[in-house]
Tab-separated table of C-alpha atoms in Angstrom:
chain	number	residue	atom	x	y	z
W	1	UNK	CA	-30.952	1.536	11.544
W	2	UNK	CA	-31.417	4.707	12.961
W	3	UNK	CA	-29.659	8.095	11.247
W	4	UNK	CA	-28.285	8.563	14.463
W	5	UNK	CA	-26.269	4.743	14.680
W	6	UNK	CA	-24.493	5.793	11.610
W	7	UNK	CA	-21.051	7.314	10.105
W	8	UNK	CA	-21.150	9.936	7.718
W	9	UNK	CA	-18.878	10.230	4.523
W	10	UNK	CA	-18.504	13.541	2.545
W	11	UNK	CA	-16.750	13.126	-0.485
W	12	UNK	CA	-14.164	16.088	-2.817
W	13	UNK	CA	-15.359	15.729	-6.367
W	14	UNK	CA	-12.492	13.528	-7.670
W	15	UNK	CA	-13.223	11.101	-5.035
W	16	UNK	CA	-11.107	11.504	-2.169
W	17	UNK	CA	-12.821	11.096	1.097
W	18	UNK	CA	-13.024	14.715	3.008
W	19	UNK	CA	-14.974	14.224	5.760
W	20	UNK	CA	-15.881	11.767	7.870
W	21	UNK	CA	-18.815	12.649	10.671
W	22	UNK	CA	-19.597	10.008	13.685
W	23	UNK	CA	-22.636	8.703	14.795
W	24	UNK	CA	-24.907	10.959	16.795
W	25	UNK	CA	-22.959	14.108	15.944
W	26	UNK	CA	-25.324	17.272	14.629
W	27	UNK	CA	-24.478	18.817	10.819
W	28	UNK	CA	-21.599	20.690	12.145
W	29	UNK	CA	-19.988	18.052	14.313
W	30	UNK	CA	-16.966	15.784	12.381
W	31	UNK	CA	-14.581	12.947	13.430
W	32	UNK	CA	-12.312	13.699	10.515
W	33	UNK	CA	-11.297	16.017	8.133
W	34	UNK	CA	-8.688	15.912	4.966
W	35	UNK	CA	-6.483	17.378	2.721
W	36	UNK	CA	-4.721	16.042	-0.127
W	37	UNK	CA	-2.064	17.298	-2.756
W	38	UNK	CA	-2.667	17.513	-6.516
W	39	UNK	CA	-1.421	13.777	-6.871
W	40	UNK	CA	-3.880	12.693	-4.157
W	41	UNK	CA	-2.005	11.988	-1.375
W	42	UNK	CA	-2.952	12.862	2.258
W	43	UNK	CA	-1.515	16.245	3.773
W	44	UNK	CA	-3.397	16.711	6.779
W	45	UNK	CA	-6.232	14.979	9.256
W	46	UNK	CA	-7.993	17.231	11.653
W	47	UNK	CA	-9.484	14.984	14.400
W	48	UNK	CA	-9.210	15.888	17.897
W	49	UNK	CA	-5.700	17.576	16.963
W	50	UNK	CA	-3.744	18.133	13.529
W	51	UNK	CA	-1.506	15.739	11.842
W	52	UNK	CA	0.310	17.025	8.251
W	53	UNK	CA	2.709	14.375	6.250
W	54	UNK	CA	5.569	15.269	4.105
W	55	UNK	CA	5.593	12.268	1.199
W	56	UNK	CA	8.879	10.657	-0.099
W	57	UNK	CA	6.715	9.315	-3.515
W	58	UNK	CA	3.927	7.250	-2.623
W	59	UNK	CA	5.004	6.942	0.899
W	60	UNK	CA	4.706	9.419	4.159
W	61	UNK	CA	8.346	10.549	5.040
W	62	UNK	CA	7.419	12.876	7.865
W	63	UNK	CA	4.225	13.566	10.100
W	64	UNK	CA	3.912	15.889	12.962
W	65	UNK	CA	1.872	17.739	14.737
W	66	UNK	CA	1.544	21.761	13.748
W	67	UNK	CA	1.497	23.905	16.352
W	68	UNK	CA	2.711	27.413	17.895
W	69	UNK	CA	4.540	29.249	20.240
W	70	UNK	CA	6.308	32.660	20.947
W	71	UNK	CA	10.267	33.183	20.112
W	72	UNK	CA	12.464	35.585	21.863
W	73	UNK	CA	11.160	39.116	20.243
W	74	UNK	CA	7.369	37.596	21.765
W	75	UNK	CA	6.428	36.562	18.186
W	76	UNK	CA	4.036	33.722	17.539
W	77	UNK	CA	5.898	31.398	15.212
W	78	UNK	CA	4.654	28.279	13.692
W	79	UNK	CA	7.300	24.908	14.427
W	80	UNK	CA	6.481	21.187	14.517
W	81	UNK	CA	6.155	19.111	16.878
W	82	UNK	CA	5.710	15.256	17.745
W	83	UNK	CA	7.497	14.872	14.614
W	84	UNK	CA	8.189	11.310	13.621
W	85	UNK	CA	10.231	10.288	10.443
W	86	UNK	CA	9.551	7.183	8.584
W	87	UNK	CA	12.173	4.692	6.671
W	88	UNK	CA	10.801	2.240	4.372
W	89	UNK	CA	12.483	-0.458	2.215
W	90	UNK	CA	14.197	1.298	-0.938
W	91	UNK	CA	11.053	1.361	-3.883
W	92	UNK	CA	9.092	-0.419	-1.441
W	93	UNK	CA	6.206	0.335	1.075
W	94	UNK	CA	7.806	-2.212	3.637
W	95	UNK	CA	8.273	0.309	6.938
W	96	UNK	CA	11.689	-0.554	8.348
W	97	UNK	CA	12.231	1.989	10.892
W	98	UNK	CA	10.635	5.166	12.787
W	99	UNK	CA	12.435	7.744	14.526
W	100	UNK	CA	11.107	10.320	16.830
W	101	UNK	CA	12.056	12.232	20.042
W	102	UNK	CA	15.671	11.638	18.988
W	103	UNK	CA	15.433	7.864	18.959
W	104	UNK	CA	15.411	5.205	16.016
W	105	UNK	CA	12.713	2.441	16.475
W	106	UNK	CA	13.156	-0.828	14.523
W	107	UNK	CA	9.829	-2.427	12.704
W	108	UNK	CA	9.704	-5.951	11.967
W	109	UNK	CA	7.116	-6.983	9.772
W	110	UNK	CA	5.742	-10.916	8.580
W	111	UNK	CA	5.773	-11.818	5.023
W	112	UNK	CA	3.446	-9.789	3.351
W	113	UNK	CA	5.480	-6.809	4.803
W	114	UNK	CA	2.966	-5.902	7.339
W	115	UNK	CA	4.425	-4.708	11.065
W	116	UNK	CA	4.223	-7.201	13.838
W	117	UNK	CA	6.543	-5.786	16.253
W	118	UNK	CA	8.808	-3.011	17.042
W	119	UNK	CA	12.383	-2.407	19.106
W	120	UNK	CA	14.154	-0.061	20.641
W	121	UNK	CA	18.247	0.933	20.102
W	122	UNK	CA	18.550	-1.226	23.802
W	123	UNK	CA	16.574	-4.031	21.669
W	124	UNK	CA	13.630	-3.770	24.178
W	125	UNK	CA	9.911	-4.690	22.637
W	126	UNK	CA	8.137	-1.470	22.691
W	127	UNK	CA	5.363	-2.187	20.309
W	128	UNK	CA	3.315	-5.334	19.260
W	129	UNK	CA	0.206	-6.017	16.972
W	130	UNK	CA	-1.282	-8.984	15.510
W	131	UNK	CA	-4.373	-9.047	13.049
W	132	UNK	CA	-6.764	-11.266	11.602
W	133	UNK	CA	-6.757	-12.000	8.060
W	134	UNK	CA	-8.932	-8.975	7.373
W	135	UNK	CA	-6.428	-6.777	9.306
W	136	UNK	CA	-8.181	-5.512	11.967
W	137	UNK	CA	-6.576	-5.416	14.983
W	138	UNK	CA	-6.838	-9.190	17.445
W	139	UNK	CA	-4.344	-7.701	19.864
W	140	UNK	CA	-1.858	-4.710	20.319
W	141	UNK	CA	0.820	-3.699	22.982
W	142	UNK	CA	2.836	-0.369	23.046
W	143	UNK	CA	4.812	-0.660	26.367
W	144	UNK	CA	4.534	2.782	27.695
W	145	UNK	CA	6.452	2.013	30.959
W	146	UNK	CA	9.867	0.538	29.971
W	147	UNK	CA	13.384	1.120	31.384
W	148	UNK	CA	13.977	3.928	28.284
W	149	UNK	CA	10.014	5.446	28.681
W	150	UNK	CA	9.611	4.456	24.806
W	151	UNK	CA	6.179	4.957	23.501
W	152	UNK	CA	5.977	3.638	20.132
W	153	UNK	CA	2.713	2.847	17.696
W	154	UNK	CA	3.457	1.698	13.875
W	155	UNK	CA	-0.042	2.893	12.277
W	156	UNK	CA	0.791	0.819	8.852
W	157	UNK	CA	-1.391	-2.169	8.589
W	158	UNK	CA	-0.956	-4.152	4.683
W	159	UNK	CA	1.459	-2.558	2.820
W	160	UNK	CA	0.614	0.998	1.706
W	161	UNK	CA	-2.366	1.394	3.954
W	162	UNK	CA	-2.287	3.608	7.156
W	163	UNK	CA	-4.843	3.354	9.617
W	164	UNK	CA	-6.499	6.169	11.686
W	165	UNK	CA	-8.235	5.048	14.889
W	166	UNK	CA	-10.688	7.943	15.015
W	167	UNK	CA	-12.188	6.351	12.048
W	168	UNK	CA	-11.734	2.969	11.464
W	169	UNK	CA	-10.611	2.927	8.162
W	170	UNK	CA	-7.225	2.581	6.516
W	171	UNK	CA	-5.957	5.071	4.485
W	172	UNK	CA	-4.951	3.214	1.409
W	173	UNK	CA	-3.540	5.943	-1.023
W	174	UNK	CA	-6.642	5.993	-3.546
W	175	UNK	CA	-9.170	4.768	-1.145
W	176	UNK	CA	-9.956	3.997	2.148
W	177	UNK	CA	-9.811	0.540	3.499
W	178	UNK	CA	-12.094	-0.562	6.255
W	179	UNK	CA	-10.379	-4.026	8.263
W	180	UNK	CA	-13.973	-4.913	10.264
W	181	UNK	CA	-15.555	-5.693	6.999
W	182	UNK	CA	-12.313	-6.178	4.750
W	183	UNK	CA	-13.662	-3.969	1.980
W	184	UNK	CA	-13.046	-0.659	0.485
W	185	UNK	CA	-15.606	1.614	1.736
W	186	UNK	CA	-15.777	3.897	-1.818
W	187	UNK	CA	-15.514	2.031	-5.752
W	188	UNK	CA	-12.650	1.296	-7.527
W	189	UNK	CA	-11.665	4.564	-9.177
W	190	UNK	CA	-10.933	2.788	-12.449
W	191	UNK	CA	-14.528	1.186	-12.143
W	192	UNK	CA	-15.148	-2.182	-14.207
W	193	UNK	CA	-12.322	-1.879	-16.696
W	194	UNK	CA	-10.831	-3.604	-13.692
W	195	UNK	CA	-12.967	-6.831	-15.107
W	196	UNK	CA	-15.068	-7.447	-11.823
W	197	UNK	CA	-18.476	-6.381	-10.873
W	198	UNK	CA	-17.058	-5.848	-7.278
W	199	UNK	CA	-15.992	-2.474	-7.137
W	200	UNK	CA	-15.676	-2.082	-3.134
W	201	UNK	CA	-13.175	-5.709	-3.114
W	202	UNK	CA	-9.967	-6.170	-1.374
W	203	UNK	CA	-7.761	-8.919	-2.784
W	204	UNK	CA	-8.568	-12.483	-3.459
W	205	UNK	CA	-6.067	-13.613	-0.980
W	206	UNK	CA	-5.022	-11.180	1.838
W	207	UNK	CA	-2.940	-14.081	3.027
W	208	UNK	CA	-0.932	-13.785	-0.525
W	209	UNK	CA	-1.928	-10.686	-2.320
W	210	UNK	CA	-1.299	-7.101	-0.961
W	211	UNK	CA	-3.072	-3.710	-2.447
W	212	UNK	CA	-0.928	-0.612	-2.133
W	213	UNK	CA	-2.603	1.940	-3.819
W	214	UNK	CA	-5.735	0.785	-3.534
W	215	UNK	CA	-6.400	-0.237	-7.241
W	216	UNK	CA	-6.813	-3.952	-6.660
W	217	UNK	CA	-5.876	-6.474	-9.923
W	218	UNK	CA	-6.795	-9.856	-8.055
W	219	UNK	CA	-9.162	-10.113	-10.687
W	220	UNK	CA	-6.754	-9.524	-13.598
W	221	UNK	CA	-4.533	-11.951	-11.394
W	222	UNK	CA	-6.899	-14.845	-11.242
W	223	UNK	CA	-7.189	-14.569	-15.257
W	224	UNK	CA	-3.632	-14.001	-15.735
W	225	UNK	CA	-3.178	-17.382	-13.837
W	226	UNK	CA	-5.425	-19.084	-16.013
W	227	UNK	CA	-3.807	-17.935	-18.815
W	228	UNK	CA	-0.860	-18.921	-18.334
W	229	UNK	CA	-2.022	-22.828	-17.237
W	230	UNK	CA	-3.606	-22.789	-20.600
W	231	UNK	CA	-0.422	-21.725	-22.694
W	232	UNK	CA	1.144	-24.978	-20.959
W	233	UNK	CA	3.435	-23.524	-18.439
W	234	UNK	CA	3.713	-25.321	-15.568
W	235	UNK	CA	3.041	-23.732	-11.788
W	236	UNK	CA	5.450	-24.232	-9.031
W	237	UNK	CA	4.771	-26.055	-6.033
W	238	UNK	CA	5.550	-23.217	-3.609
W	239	UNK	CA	3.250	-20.695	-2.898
W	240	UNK	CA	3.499	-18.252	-5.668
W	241	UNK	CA	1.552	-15.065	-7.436
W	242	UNK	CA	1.151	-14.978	-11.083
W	243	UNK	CA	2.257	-11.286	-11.448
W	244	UNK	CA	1.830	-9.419	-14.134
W	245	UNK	CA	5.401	-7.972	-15.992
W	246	UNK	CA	2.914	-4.707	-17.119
W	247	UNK	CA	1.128	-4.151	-14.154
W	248	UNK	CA	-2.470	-4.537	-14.841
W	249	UNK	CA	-3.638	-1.483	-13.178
W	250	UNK	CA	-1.056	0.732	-11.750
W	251	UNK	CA	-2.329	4.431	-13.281
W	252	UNK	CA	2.232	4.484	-14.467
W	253	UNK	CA	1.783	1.742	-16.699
W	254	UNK	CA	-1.200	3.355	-18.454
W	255	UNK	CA	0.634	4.061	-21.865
W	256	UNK	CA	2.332	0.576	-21.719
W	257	UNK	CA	-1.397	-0.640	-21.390
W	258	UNK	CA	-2.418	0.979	-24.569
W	259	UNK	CA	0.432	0.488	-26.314
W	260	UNK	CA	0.111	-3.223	-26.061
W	261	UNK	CA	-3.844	-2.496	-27.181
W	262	UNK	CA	-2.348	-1.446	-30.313
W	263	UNK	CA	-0.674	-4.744	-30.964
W	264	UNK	CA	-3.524	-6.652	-29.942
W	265	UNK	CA	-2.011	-7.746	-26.952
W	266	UNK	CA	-4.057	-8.310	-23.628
W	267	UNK	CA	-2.862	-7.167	-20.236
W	268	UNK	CA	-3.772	-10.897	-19.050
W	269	UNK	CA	-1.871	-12.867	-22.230
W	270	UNK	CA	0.271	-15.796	-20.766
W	271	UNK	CA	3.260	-13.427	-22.326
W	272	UNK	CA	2.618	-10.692	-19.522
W	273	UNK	CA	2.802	-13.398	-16.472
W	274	UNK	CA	4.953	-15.513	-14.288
W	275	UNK	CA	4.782	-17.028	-11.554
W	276	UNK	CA	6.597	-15.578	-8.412
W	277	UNK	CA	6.980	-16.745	-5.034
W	278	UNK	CA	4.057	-14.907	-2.839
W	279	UNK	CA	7.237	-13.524	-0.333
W	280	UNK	CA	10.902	-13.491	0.812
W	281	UNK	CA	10.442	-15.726	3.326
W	282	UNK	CA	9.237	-18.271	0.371
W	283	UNK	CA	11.542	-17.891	-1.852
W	284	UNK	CA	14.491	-18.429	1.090
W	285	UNK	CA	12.944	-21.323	1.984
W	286	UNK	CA	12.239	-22.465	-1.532
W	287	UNK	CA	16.199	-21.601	-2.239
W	288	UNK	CA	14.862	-19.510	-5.390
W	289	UNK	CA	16.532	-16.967	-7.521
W	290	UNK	CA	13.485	-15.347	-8.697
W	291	UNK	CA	12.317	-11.774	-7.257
W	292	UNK	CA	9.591	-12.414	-4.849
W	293	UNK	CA	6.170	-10.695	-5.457
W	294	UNK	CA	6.067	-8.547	-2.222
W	295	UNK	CA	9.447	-6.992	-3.343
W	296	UNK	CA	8.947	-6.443	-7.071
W	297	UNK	CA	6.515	-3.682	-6.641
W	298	UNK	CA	8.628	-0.981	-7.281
W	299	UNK	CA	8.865	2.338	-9.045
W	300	UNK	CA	12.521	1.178	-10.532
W	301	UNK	CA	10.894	-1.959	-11.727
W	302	UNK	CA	8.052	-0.061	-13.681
W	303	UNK	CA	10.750	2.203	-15.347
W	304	UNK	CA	12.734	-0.364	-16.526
W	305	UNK	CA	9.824	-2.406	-18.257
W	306	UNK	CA	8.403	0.403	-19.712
W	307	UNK	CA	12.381	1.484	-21.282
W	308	UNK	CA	12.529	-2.210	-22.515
W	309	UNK	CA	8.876	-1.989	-23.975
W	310	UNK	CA	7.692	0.891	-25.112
W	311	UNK	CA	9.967	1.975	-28.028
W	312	UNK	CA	9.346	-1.593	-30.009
W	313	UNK	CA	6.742	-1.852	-32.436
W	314	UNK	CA	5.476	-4.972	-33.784
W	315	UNK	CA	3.678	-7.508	-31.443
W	316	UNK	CA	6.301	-10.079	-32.260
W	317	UNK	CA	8.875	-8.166	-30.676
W	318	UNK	CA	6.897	-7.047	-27.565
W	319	UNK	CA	6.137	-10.880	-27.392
W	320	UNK	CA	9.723	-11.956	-27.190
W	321	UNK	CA	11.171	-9.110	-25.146
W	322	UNK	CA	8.284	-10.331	-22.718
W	323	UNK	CA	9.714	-13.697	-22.445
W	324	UNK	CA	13.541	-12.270	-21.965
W	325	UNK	CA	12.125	-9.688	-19.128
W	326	UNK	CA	10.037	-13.416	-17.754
W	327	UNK	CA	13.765	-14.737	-17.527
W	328	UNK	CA	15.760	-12.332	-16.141
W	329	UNK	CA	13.043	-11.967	-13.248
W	330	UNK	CA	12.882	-15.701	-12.629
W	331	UNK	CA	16.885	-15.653	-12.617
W	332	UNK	CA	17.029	-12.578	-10.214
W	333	UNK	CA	19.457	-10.319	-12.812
W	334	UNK	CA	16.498	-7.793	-13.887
């Protein structure tokens, strides 16, 4: 392949993706360029115009479009402007709603919390997508022309990943996700501790499994599962997840991580699992009590393990306090 047929990726030194140059375009020519915070997270894309993001946690709040203009003494002042604000599911990087130009969109999204279609306040369609199992886009519909003039596009593809067209790729809060290939297009940042020799891997499953910061654990996953069918508990017929109750690789659950090291307790013991149903719409169907895996993912959820966790000290009692966290979840009262 010709230097001239290919993309061009300039990486910051901790790893964050800075530039991104197309094909055919001299040293000075770029697609894309970034900025991120201290704790990583995108503030700005330059490509063709500006976009800047105000973060609510690990998920965009606002994004608009800086620009300028002159007030009433003939100053230029800076204001914003396209600005769209984002509502997501409370600890959750489900996107329920978007408002913009004074209007409130509603996004409905499939199981796996991934947008599929998107209303108006009248209830008019003004937005559809489907994608294939990769995520790359099959087919997608924003209705310029209806009755209210609403034009609408949801840019969130799997949970937690956002996807710029000028690229390709999917922003996917520690790495960039590319849906023609269905791989990461840099290593995981936590390398092989993560137990697989596939460093560039999305999940096992993308019809199950989900990724939000880009720090996948289907490995961990697929030995936690084992694990647990070898300690003698039994898996349920329904389409389930064996999650992990100390998340295997989230970088908040770090000191939980070593502190079970110091017991001699492995992130992928039977003790640490249990089997959830994959999403809502299985455990409604199923009738279940249990918190479903594409809702337990939440920053509440880590702080409460780690409280019930980290101030005990003998394996024994990490062991059973385990087991009565297993319950509660399985019961719905954690």
């Amino acid at each position: 392949m010709l230097c001239s047929e290919c993309w061009k990726y300039i990486w910051n030194q901790n790893g964050t993706l800075k530039e991104v140059r197309p094909p055919g375009g001299g040293d000075f020519a770029f697609d894309a360029l970034f900025t991120y915070d201290a704790l990583g997270r995108r503030l700005s894309k330059d490509a063709i115009g500006v976009t800047c993001w105000l973060w609510n946690g690990n998920v965009p709040l606002h994004e608009w479009t800086p620009s300028q203009r002159r007030n009433g003494q003939g100053e230029i002042e800076e204001y914003q402007k396209d600005l769209r604000t984002w509502l997501f599911e409370e600890e959750s990087f489900v996107p329920l709603a978007l408002f913009q130009d004074g209007k409130a969109y509603s996004i409905v999204t499939d199981h796996l919390g991934t947008p599929v279609e998107a209303y108006n306040e009248q209830g008019e369609e003004v937005w559809y997508r489907r994608l294939d199992m990769n995520g790359k886009v099959i087919e997608e519909r924003s209705m310029l022309y209806t009755s209210y003039n609403d034009y609408v596009k949801i840019p969130f593809l799997f949970q937690g990943q956002y996807y710029d067209d000028e690229i390709k790729l999917a922003y996917n809060r520690f790495r960039y996700y590319s849906p023609e290939i269905g791989r990461y297009i840099s290593e995981d940042p936590i390398r092989f501790a993560s137990g697989t020799l596939s460093l560039f891997s999305y999940v096992e499953d993308p019809n199950v499994w989900i990724d939000i910061l880009g720090l996948s654990c289907s490995y961990d996953a697929k030995k936690l599962r084992k694990n647990m069918l070898a300690s003698g508990e039994i898996e349920p017929d329904y389409k389930n997840a064996a999650h992990h109750i100390v998340k295997s690789n989230d970088p908040k659950t770090q000191g939980l991580r070593e502190h079970f090291e110091n017991y001699g307790i492995n992130i992928n013991d039977a003790d640490n699992g249990v089997f959830l149903p994959s999403s809502l719409k299985v455990k409604t169907e199923n009738n279940l009590t249990a918190i479903s895996h594409s809702k337990i993912h939440t920053n509440d959820y880590v702080k409460k393990v780690n409280d019930r966790l980290i101030n005990l000290h003998s394996e024994s009692e990490i062991r059973t306090e385990l087991r009565n966290i297993k319950t509660e979840i399985l019961h719905g009262t954690f």
